[in-house]
Coordinates of C-alpha atoms in Angstrom, one line a residue:
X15 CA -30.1 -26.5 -34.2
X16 CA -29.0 -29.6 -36.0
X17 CA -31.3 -32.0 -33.9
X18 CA -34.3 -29.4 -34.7
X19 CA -33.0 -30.0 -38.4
X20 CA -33.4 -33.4 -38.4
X21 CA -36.7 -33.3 -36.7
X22 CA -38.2 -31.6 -39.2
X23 CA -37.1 -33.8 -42.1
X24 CA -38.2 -36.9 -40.3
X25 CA -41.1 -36.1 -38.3
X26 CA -41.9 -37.3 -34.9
X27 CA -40.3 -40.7 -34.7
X28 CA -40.4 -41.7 -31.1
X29 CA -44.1 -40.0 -29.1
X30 CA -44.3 -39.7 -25.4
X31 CA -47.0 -41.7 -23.7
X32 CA -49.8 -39.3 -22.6
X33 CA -49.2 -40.4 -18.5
X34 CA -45.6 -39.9 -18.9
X35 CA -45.6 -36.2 -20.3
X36 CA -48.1 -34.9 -17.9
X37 CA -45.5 -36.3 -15.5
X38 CA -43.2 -34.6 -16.8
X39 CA -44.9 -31.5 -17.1
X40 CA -46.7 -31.5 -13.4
X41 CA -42.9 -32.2 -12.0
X42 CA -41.8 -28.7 -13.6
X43 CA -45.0 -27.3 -11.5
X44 CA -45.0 -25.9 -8.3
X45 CA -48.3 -24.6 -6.3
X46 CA -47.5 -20.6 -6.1
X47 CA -48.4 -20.4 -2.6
X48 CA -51.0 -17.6 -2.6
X49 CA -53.9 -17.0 -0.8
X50 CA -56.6 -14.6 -0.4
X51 CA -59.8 -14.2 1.7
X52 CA -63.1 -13.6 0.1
X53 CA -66.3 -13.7 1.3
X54 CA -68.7 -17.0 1.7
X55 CA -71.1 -16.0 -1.0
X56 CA -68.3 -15.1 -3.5
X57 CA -66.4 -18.6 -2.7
X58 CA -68.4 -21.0 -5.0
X59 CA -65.5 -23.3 -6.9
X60 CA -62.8 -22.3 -5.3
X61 CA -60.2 -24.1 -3.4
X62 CA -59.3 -24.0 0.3
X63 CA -56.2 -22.9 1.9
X64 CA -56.7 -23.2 5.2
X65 CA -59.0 -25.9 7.4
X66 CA -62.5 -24.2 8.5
X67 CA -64.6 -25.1 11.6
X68 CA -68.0 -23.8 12.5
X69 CA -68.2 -20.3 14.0
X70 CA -71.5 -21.6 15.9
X71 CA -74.1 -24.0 16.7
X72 CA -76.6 -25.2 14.1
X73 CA -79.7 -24.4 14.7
X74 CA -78.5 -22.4 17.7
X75 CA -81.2 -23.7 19.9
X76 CA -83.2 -26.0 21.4
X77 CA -86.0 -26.7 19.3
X78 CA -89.4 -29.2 18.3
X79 CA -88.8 -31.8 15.7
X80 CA -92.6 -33.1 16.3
X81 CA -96.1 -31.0 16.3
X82 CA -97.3 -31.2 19.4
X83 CA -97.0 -29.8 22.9
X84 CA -94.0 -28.6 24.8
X85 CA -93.6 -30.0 28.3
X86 CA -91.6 -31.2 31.5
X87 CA -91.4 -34.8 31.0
X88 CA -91.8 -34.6 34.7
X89 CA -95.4 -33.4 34.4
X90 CA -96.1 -36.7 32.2
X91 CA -94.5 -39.5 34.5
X92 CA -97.2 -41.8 34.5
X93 CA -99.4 -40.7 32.0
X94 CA -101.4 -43.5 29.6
X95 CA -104.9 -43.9 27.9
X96 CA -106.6 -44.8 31.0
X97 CA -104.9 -42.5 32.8
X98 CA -104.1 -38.9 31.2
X99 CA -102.0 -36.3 32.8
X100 CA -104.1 -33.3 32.3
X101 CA -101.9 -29.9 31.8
X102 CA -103.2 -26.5 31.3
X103 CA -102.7 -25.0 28.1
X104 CA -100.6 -21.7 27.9
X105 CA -98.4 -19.7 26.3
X106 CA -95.3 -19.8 28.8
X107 CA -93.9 -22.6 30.1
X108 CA -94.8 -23.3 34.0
X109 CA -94.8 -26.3 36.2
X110 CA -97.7 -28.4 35.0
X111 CA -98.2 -26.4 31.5
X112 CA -98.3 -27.7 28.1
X113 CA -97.3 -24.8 25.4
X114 CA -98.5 -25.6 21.6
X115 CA -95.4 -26.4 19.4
X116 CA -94.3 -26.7 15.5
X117 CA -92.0 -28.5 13.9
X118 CA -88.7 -26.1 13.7
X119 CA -90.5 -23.8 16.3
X120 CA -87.5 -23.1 19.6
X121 CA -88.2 -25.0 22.5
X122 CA -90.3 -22.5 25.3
X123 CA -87.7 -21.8 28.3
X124 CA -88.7 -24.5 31.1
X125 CA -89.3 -27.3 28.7
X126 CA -87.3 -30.3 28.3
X127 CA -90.0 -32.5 26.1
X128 CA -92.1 -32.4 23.0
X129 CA -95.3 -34.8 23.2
X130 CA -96.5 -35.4 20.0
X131 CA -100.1 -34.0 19.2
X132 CA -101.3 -37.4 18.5
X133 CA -100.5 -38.3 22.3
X134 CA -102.7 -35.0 23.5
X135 CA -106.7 -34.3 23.4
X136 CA -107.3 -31.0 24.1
X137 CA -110.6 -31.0 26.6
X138 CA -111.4 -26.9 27.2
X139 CA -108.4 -25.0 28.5
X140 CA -106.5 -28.5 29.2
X141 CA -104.5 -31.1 27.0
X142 CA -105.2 -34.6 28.2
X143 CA -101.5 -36.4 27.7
X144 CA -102.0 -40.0 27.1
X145 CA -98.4 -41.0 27.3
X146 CA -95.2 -40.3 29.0
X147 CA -92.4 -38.7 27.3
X148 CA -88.7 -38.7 28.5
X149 CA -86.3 -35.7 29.0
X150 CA -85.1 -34.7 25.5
X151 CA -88.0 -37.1 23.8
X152 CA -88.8 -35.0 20.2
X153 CA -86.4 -32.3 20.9
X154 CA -83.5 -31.5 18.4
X155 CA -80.5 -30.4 20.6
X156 CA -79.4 -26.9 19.5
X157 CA -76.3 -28.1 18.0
X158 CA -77.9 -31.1 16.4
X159 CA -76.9 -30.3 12.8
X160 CA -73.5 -28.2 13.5
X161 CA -71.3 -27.9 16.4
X162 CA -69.7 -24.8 17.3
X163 CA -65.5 -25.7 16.6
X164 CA -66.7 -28.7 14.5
X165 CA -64.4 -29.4 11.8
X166 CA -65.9 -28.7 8.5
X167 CA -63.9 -28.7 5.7
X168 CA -59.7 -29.5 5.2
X169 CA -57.3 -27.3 3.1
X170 CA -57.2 -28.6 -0.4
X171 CA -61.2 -28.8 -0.4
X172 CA -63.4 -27.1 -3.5
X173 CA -66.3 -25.5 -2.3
X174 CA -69.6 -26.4 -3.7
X175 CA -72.8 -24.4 -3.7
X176 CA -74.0 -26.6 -0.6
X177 CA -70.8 -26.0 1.1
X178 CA -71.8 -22.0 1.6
X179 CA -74.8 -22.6 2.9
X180 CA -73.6 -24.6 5.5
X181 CA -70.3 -22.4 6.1
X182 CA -72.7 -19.4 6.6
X183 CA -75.4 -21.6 8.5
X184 CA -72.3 -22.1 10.8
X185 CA -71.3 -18.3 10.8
X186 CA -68.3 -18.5 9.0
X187 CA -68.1 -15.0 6.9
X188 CA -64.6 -15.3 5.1
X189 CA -62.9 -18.0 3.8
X190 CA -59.1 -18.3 3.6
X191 CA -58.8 -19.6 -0.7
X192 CA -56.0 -20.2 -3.2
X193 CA -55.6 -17.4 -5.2
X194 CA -56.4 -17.9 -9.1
X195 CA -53.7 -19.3 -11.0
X196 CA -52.5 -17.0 -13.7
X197 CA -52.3 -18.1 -17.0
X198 CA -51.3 -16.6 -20.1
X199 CA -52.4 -17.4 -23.2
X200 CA -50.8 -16.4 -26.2
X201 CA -52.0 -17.2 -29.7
X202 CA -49.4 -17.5 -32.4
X203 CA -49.6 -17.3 -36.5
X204 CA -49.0 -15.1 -39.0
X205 CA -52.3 -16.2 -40.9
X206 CA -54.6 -14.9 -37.9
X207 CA -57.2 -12.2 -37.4
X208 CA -59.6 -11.8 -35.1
X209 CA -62.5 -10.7 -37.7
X210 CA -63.4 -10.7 -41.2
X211 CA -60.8 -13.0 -42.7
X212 CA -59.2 -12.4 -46.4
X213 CA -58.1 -15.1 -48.5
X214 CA -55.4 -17.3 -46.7
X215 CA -56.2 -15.7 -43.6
X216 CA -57.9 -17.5 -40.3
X217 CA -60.0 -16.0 -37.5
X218 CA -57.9 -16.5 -33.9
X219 CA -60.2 -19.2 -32.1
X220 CA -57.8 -21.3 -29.9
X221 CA -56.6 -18.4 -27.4
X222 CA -60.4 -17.3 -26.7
X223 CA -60.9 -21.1 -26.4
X224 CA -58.7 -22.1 -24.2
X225 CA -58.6 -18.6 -22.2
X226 CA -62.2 -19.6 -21.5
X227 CA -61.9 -23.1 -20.5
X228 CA -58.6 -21.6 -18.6
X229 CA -61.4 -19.6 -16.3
X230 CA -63.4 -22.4 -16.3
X231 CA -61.1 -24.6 -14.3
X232 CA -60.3 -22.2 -11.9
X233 CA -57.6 -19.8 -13.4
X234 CA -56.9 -16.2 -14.3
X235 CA -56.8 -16.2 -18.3
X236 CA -54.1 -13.6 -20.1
X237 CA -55.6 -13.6 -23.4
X238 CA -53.0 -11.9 -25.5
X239 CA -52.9 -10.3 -28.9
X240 CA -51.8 -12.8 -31.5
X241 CA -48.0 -13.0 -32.2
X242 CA -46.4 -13.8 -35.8
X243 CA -44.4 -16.8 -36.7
X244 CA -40.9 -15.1 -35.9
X245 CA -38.6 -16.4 -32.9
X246 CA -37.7 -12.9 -31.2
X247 CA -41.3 -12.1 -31.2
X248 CA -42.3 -15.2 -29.8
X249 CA -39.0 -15.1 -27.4
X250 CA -40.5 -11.6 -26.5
X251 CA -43.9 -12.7 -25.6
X252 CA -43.2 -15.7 -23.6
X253 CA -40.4 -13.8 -21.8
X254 CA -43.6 -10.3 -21.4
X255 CA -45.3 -13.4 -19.1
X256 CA -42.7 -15.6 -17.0
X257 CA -44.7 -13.8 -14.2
X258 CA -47.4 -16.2 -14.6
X259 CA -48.1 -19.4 -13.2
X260 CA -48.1 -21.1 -16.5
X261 CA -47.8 -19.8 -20.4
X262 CA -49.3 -21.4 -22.9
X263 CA -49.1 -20.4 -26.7
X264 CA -51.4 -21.8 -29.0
X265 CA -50.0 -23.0 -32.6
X266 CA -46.8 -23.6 -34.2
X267 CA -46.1 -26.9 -32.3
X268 CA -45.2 -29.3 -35.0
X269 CA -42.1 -29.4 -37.6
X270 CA -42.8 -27.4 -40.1
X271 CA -40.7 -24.1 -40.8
X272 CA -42.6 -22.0 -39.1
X273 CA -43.3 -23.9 -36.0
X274 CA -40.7 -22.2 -33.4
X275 CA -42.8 -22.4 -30.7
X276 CA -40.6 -25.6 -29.1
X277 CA -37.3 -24.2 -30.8
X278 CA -38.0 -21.0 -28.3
X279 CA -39.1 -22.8 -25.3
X280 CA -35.8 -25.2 -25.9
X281 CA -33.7 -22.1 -26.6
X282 CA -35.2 -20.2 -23.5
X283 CA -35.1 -23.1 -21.3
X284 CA -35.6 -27.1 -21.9
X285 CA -38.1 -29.0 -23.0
X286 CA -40.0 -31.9 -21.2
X287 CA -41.4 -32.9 -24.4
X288 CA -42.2 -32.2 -27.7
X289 CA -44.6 -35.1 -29.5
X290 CA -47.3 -37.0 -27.7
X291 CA -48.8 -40.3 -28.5
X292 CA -52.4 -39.0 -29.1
X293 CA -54.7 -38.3 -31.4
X294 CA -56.0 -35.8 -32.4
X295 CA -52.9 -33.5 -31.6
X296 CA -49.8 -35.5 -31.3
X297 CA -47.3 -32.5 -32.1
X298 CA -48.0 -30.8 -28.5
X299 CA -45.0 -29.4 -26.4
X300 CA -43.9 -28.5 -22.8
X301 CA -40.9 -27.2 -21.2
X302 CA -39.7 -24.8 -18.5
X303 CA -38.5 -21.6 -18.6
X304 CA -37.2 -19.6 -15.7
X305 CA -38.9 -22.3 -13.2
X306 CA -42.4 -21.3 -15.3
X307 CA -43.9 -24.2 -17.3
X308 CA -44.7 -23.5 -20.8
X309 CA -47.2 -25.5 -22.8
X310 CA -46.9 -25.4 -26.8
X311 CA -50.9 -26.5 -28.0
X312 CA -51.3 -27.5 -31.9
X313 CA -53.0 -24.5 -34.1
X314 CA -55.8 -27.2 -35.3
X315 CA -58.7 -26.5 -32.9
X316 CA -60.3 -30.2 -32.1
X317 CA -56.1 -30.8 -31.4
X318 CA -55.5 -27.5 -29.3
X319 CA -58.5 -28.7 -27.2
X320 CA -58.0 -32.1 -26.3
X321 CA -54.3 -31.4 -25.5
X322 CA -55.1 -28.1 -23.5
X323 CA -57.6 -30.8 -21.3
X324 CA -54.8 -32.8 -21.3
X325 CA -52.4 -30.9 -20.2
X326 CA -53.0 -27.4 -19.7
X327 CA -56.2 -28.1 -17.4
X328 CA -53.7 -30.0 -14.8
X329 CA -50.9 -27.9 -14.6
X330 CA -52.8 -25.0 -13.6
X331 CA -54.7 -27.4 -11.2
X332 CA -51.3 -27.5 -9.7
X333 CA -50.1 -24.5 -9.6
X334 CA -53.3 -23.5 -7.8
X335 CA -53.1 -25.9 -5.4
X336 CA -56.3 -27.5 -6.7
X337 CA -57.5 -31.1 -6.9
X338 CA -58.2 -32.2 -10.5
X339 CA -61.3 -33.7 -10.2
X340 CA -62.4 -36.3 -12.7
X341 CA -65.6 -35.2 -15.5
X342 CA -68.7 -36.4 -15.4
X343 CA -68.9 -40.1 -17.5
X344 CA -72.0 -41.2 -19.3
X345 CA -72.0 -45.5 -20.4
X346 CA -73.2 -45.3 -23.9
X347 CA -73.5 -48.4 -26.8
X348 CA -71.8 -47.2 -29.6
X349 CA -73.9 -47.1 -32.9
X350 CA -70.5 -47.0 -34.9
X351 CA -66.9 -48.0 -34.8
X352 CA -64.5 -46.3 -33.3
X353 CA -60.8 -46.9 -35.1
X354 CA -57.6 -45.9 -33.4
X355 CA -53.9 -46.4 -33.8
X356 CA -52.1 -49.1 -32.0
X357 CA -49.7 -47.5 -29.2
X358 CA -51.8 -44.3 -29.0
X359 CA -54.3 -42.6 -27.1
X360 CA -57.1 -41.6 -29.1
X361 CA -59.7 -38.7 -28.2
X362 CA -62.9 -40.1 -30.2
X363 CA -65.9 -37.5 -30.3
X364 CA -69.5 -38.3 -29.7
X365 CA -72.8 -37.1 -29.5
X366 CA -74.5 -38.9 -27.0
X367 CA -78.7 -39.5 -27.2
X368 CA -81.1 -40.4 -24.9
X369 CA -83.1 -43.8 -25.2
X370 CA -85.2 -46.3 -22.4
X371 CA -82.7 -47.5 -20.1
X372 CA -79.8 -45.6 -21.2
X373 CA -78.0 -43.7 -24.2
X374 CA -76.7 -44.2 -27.5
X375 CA -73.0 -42.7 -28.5
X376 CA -72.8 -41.8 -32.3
X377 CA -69.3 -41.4 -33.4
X378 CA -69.1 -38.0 -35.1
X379 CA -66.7 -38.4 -38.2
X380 CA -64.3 -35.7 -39.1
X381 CA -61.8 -35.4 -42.2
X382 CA -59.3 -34.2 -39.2
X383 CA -58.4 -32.1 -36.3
X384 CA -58.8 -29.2 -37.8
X385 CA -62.5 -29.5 -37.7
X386 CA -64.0 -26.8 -35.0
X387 CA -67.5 -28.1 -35.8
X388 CA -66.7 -31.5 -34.5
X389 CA -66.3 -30.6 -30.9
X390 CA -69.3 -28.0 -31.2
X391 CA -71.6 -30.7 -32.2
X392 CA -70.2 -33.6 -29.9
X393 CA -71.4 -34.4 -26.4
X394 CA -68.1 -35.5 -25.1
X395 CA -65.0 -37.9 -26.0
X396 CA -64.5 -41.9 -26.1
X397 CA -60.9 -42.3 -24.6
X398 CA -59.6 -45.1 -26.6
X399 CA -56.6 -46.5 -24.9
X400 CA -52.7 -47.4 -26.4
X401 CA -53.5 -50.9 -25.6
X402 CA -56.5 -51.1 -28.3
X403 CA -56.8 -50.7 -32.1
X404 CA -60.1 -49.3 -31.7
X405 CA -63.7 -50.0 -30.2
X406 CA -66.5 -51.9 -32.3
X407 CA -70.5 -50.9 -33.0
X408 CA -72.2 -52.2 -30.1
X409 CA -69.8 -51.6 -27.3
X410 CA -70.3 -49.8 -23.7
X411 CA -68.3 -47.5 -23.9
X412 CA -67.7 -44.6 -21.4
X413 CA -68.3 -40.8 -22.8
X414 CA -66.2 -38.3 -20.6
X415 CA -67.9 -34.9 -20.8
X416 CA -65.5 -32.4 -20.7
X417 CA -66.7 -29.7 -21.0
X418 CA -68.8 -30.1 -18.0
X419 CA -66.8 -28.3 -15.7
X420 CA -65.8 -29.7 -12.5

């Protein structure tokens, strides 16, 4: 205990770069292998575990992609202005027929050409063609848009809304997908509640936070009943969830006495890290216990969140076998200044508006990280990087919306 001592009279002296601790943390992560089938219309975000081909053709059939008239294109061999081929109109296709057509509508059995209904001039029971059409002229081939045993999509592919429509379009039913990562999250403080606060008490807001973003990206959230600041309760809890793909407790991460969270995971296991060159949230923890990664968030709430994006949101990408696709970006001129310390990655929150020719990014000022209000009222985060001491009024800068889920 001597070095945890030490680390609480000092403080974090030396900070991980952000990079190199997810590094660390996504090398203690393996994918956990699962799949299960579910149905097309139920497979909207989730990730594939097998490759998929087309059950079918798409359409199916041969069909008009002109109005007009269905032919043989050896009935109009010839044809011109001065010189029509004159067909009789009619329902079914026969040698030297013409059967009226719609755009969509399936080719009639017989016919091997569409002429367009500008190119006809219907005299009586006749159609006058005024021009020749070739073999397959204005016909969409019945496996125009999909072919039956065409490749669609590889293993490792999230499926979008457009993706099911075509995947049924194709006759696919079921869909082989990674099963849910399972995370647990387990809030931690003596001082919490989860209503009605007394004096010196706080209501639990970081594990129904980050349980929620947790389902967001694509996992299976444990939210757990908050556990006290005592280290056999907290080595009980984390110990209750080893079955999961990844635990993550929420508070008690720094140095103070009653932050045992690390002490645990260390004790349990080893730590990757403990201390991250960011702000807000620098006092943010990971280690591995029993081959399950274990990710200590701060208890401020603006801190808990940027780290569990950080950090949380990729590990469970991993574990679930799921790509970690980037967030929507916005360019933005800053209206203010944006200050940051040299060496670290700061997480500067903005409200983004709307103006002729782009948008504005308004820095929204907080007293700290404890400051729940700031990421309600924000539109997403300036990522200023180690390398600069902060961004000035008037900049482009680039506003990552996080909490846009990809």
């Amino acid at each position: 205990m001597t070095g945890t001592h030490d680390r609480r009279r000092a403080g974090f002296k030396e900070r991980t770069r952000v990079a190199e601790a997810r590094a660390r943390l996504l090398d203690a992560v393996a994918p956990h292998g699962r799949n299960e089938s579910v149905a097309v219309a139920d497979a909207a975000g989730r990730t594939l575990a097998e490759p998929v081909a087309a059950a079918r053709d798409v359409p199916g059939y041969e069909r008009a992609a002109m109005d007009g008239y269905a032919v043989r294109a050896a009935d109009t061999f010839g044809a011109s202005e001065r010189d029509p081929a004159v067909l009789r109109a009619d329902e079914t296709m026969a040698p030297g027929t013409a059967v009226r057509v719609h755009t969509g509508s399936e080719l009639p059995d017989g016919a091997d050409a569409v002429v367009m209904v500008e190119q006809v001039e219907a005299v009586g029971s006749d159609v006058e063609v005024l021009d020749a059409v070739a073999v397959g002229e204005n016909v969409g081939a019945k496996d125009e848009d999909v072919a039956a045993g065409q490749h669609l999509h590889d293993a490792g592919h999230r499926l979008r809304p457009s993706d099911l429509g075509l995947l049924k379009a194709s006759g696919v039913r079921e869909v082989t997908v990674a099963d849910h990562p399972e995370v647990a999250v387990i809030p931690t403080g003596e001082e919490l509640v989860q209503a009605d606060p007394d004096p010196g008490e706080m209501v639990e807001t970081n594990g129904l936070t980050v349980s929620r973003l947790v389902e967001g990206w694509g996992g299976r959230a444990r939210y757990r009943d908050v556990v006290t600041d005592d280290a056999d309760a907290l080595r009980a809890a984390i110990e209750r969830d080893l079955d999961a793909d990844v635990v993550v407790t929420t508070g008690g991460s720094s140095v103070g006495e009653r932050d045992l969270t690390p002490d645990v995971v260390a004790e349990l296991g080893r730590l990757c890290f403990h201390g991250v060159a960011l702000k807000p949230g620098h006092p943010v923890a990971a280690g591995v216990v029993d081959d399950t990664p274990v990710v200590c968030l701060p208890g401020y709430p603006v801190a808990c969140i940027v780290n569990a994006v950080q950090f949380v949101r990729p590990a469970l990408k991993a574990a679930g076998g799921m790509p970690v696709p980037a967030f929507p970006q916005v360019d933005a001129e800053l209206t203010g200044k944006l200050r940051s310390e040299p060496g670290v990655r700061t997480y500067a929150r903005v409200s983004l508006e709307e103006r002729e020719g782009g948008y504005t990014a308004e820095p929204v000022h907080t007293s700290g990280s404890g400051v729940l209000s700031s990421v309600a009222l924000a539109d997403g985060w300036v990522v200023v990087p180690e390398s600069a001491e902060g961004i000035a009024a008037g900049e482009t800068v680039c506003v990552e919306q996080w909490e846009v889920r990809p």
